[in-house]
mmCIF file of C-alpha atoms in Angstrom:
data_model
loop_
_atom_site.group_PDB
_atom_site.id
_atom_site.type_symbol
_atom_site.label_atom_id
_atom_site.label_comp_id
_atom_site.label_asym_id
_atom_site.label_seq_id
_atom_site.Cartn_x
_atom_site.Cartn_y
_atom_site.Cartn_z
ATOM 1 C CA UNK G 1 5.716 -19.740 1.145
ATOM 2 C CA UNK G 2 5.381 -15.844 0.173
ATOM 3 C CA UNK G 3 5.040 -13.602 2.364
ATOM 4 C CA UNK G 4 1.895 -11.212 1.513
ATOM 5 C CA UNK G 5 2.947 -8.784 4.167
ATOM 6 C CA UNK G 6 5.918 -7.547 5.496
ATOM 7 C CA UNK G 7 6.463 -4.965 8.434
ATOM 8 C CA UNK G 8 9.915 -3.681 9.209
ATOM 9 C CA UNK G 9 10.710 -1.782 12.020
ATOM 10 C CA UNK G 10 7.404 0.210 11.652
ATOM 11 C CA UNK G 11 6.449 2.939 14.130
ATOM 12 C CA UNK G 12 3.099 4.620 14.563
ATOM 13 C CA UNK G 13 2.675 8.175 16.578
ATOM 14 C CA UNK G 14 -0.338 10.170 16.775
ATOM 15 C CA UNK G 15 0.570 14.129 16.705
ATOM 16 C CA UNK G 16 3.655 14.498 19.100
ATOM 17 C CA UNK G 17 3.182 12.091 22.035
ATOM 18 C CA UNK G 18 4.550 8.925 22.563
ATOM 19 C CA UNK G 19 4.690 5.737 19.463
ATOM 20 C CA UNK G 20 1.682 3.926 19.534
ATOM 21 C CA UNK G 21 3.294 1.305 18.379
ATOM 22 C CA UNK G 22 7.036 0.596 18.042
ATOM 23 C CA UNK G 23 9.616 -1.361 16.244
ATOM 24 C CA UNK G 24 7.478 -3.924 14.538
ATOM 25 C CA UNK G 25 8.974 -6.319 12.444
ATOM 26 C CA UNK G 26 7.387 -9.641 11.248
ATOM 27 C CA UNK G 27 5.504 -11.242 7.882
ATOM 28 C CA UNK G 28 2.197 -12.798 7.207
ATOM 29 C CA UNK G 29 2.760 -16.003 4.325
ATOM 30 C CA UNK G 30 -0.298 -16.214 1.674
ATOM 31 C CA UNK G 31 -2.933 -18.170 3.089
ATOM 32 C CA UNK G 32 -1.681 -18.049 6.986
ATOM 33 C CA UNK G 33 -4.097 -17.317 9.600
ATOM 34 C CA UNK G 34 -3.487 -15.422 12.615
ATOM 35 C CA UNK G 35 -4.974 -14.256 15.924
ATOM 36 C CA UNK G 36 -4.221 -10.747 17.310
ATOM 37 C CA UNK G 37 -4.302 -10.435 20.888
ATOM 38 C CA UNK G 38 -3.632 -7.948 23.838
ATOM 39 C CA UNK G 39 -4.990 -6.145 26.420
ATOM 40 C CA UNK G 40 -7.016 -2.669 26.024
ATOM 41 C CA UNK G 41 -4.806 -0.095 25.098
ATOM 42 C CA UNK G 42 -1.946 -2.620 23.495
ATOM 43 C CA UNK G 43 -2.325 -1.020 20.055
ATOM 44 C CA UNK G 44 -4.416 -3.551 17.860
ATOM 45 C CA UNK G 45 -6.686 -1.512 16.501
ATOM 46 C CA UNK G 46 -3.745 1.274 15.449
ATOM 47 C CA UNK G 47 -2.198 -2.124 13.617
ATOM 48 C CA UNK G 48 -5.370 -3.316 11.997
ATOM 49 C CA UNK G 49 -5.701 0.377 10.460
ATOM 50 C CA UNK G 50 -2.148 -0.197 9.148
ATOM 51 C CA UNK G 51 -3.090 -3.422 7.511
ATOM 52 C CA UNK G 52 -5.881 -2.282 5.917
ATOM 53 C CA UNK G 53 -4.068 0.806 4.530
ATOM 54 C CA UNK G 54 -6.384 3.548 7.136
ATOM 55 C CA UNK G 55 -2.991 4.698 8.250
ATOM 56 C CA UNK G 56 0.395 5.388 6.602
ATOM 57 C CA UNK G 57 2.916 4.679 9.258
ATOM 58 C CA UNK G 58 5.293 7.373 11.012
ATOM 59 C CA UNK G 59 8.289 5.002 10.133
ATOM 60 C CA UNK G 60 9.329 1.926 8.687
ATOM 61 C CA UNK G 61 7.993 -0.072 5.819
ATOM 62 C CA UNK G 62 5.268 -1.887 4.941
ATOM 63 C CA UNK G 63 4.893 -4.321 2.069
ATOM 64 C CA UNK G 64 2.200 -5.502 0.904
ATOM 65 C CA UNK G 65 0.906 -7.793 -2.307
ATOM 66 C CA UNK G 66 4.962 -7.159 -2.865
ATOM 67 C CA UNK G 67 5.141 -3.605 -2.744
ATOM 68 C CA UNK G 68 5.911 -0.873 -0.989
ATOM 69 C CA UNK G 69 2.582 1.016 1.106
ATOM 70 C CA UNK G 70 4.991 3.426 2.300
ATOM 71 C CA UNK G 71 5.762 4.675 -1.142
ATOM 72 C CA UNK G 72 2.922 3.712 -3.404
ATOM 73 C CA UNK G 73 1.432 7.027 -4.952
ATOM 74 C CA UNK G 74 -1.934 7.459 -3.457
ATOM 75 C CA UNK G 75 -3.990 6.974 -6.575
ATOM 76 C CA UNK G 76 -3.229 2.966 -5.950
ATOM 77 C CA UNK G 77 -4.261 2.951 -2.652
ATOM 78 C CA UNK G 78 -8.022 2.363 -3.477
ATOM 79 C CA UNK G 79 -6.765 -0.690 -5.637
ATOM 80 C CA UNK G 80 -5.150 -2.302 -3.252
ATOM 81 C CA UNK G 81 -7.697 -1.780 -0.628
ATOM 82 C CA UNK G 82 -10.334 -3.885 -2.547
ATOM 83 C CA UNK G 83 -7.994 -6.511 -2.111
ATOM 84 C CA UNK G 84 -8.813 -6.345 1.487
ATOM 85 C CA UNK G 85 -11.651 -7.421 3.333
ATOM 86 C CA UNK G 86 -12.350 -5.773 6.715
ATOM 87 C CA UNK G 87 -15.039 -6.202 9.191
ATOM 88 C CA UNK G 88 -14.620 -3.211 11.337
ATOM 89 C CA UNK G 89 -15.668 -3.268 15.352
ATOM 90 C CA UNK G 90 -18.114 -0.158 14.928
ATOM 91 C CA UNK G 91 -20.066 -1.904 11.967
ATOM 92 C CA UNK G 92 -19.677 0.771 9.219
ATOM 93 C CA UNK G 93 -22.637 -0.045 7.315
ATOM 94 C CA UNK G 94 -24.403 2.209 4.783
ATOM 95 C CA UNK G 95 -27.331 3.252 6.773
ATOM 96 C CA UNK G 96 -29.286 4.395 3.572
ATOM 97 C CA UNK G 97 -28.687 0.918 1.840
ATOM 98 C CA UNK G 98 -30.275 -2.311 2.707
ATOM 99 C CA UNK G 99 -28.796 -5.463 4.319
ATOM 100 C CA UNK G 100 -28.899 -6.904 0.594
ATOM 101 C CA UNK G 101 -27.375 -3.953 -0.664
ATOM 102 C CA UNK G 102 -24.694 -3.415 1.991
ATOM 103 C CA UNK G 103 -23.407 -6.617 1.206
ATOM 104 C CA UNK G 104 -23.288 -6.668 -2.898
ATOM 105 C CA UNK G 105 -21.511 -2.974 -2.525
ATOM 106 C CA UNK G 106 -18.428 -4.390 -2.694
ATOM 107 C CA UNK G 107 -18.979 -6.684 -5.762
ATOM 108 C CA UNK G 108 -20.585 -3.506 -7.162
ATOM 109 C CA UNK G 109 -17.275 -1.635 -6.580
ATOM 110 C CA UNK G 110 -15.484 -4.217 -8.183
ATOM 111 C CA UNK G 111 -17.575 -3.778 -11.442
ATOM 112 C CA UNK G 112 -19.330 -7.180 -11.094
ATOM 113 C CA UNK G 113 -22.355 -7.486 -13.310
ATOM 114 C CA UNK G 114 -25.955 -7.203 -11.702
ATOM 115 C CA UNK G 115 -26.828 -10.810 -12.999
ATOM 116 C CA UNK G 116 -23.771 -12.161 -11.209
ATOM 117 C CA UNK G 117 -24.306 -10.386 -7.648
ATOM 118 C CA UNK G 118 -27.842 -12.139 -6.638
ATOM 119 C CA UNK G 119 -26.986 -15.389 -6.545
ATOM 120 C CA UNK G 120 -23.718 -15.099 -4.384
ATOM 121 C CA UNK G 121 -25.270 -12.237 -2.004
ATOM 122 C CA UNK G 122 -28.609 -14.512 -1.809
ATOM 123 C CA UNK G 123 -26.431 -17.091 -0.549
ATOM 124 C CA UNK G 124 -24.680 -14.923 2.039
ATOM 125 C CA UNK G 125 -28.004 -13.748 3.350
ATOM 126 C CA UNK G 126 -28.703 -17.632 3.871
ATOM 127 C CA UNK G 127 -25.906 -18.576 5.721
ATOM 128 C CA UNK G 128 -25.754 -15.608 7.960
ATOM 129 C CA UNK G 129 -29.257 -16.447 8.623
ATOM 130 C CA UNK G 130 -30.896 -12.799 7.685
ATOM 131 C CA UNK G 131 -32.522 -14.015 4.502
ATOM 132 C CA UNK G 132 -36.071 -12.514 6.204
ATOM 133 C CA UNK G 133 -34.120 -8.980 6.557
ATOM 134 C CA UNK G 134 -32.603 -8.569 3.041
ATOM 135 C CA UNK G 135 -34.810 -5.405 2.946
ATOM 136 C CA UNK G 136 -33.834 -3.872 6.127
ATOM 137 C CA UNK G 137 -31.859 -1.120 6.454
ATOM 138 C CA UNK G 138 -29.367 -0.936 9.121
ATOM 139 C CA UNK G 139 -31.341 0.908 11.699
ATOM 140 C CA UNK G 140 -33.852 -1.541 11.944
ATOM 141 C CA UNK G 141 -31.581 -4.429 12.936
ATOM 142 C CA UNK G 142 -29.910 -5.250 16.214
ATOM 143 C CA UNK G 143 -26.117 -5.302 17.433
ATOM 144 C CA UNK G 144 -25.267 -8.791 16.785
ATOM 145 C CA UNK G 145 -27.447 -8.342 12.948
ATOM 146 C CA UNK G 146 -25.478 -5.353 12.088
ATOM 147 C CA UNK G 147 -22.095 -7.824 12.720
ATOM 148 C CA UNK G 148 -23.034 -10.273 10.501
ATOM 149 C CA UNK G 149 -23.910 -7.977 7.655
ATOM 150 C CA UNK G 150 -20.647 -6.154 8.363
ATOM 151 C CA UNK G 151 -18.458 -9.795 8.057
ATOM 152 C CA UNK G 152 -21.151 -11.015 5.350
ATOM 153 C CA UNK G 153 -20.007 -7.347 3.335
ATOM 154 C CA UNK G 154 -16.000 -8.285 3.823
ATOM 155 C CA UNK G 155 -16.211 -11.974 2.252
ATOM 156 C CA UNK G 156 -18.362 -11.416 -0.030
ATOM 157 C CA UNK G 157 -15.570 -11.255 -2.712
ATOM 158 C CA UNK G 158 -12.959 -13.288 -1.453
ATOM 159 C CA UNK G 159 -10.469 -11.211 -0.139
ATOM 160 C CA UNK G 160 -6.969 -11.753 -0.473
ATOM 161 C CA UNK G 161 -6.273 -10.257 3.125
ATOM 162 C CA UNK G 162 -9.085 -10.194 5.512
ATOM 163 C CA UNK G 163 -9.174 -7.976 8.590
ATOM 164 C CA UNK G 164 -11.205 -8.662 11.662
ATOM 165 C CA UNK G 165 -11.663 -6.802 14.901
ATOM 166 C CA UNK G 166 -13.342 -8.334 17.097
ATOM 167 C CA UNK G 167 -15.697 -10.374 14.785
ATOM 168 C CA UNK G 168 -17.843 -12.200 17.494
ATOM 169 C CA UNK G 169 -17.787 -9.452 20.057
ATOM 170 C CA UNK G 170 -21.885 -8.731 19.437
ATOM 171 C CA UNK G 171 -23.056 -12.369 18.297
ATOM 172 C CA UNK G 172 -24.120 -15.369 20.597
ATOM 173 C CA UNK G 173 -21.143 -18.174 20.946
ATOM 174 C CA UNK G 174 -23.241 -20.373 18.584
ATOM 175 C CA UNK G 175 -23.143 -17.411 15.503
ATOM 176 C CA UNK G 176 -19.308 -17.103 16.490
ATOM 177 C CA UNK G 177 -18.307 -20.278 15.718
ATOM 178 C CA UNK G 178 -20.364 -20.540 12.496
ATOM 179 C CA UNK G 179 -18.583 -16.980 11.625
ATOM 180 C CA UNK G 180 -15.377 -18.844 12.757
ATOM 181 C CA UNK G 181 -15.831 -21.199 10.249
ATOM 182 C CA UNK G 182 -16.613 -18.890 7.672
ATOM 183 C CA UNK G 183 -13.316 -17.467 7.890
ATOM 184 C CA UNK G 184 -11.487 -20.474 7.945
ATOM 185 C CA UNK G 185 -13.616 -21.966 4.495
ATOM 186 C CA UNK G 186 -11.875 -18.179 3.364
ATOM 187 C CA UNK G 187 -8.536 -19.127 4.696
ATOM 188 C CA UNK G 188 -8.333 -22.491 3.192
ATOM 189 C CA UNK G 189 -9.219 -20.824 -0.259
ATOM 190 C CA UNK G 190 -6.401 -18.731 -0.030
ATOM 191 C CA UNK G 191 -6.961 -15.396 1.787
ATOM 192 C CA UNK G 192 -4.776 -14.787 4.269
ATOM 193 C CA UNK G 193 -6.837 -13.753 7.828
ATOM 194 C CA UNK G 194 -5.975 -11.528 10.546
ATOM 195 C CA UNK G 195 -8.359 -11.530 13.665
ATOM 196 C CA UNK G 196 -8.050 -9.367 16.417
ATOM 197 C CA UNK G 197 -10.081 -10.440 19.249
ATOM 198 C CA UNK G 198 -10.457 -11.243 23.372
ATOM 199 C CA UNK G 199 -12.373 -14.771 22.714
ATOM 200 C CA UNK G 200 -9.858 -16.916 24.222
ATOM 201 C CA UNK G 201 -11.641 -20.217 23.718
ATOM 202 C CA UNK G 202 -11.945 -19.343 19.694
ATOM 203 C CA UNK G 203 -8.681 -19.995 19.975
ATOM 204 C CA UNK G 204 -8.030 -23.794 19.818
ATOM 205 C CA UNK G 205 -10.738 -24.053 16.749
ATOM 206 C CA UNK G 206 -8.220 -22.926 14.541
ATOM 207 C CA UNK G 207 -5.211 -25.416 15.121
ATOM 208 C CA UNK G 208 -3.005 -23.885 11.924
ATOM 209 C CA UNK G 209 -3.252 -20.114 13.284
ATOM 210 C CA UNK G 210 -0.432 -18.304 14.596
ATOM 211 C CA UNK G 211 -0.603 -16.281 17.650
ATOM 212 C CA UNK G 212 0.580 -12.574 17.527
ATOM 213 C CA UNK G 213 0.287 -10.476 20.856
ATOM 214 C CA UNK G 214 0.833 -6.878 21.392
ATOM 215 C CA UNK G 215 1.702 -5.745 24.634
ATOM 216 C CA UNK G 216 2.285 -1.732 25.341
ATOM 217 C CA UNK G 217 2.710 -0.978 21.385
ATOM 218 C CA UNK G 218 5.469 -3.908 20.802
ATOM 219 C CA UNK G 219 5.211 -7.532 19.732
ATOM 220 C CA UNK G 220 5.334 -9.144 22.911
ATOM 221 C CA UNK G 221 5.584 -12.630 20.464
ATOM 222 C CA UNK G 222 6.992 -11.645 17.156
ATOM 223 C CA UNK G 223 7.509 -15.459 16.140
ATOM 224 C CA UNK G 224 4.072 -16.363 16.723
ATOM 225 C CA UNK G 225 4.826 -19.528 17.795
ATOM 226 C CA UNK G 226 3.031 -18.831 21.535
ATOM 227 C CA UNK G 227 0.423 -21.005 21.168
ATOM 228 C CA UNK G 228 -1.281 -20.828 24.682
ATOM 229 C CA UNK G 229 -1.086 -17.810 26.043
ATOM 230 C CA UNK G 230 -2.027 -17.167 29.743
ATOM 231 C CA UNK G 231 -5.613 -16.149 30.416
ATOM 232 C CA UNK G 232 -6.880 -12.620 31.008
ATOM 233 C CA UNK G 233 -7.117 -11.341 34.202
ATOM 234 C CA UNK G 234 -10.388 -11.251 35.958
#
């Protein structure tokens, strides 16, 4: 299977201290799913902004789609980011724009027509169960409402490379799982999922996923063939 991204021996480093992260080297196939785990401080978040082009690395290449991020001009950047879904931990919605709104901007980036954008986002207001807060802007809705719009927004066009972090961290158990399942319906389609989070006992409801742990900047498991890893500390 191809690979739709490819790190090699990539190195992050924020002004002149230490590499955030070091050395990484592994691929993602088309249509894999994977969990990204580690402890505070390990680097995920630094990785995710990698993957979702936030960051050019200090050194070493990344592919992705086939090509090289490293040396891409900058004017193709925003193409290849709408090829990328990402749901990020602090929400990032437009707080002038409603939750119906928030959630078509992508198709409306993408240059979708108006008649084609009700019936998909009226759908994804349905299953995310905020159907009676299409109107609301973002202000107005809780923690764990302001999630779902924010995951509703990424898959809304069926990225080819979705980003999580931390999906579930502000919705009840019950809303994880269904959010769970949303992303594996996406995976099974095609898009290929990364999902950064501490839920532990998502874990086993995606048997196919592959495991990749950062520990201290480095993949502790570059293989991602660790498939129970040993629980948190309490």
């Amino acid at each position: 299977m191809a690979s739709i991204v490819q790190f090699e021996n990539v190195g992050l480093r924020y002004g002149e201290g230490a590499e955030t992260l070091s050395d990484l080297s592994f691929s993602l196939a088309e249509g894999s799913f994977h969990f990204l785990l580690g402890p505070s401080g390990a680097g995920k978040t630094s990785l995710l902004r990698l993957l979702y082009l936030a960051q050019r690395p200090s050194r070493g290449i990344i592919r992705l789609f086939g090509e090289d991020m490293v040396l891409a001009p900058r004017g193709r950047m925003p193409g290849f980011r709408r090829r990328i879904g990402v749901v990020f931990q602090d929400f990032r919605l437009v707080p002038h724009l409603s939750t119906r709104d928030n959630i078509a901007l992508p198709l409306r980036v993408a240059g979708i027509a108006e008649a084609d954008i009700a019936g998909p986002v009226g759908e994804m207001l349905g299953w995310i169960g905020l159907a009676d807060r299409a109107d609301a802007r973002p202000a107005t809705l809780s923690g764990g409402e302001q999630q779902r719009v924010a995951i509703a927004r990424a898959v809304i066009n069926r990225p080819e490379i979705l980003i999580a972090d931390e999906p579930t961290g502000n919705v009840d158990p019950e809303m994880g799982e269904r959010l769970l399942k949303l992303f594996e319906s996406l995976n099974r389609l095609g898009t290929t999922v990364v999902m950064a989070t501490h839920d532990y006992h998502l874990l086993p409801r995606v048997p196919q996923a592959r495991l990749m742990r950062l520990d201290k900047g480095r993949l502790a498991d570059p293989t991602g063939t660790l498939r129970h890893p040993p629980e948190p500390a309490r």
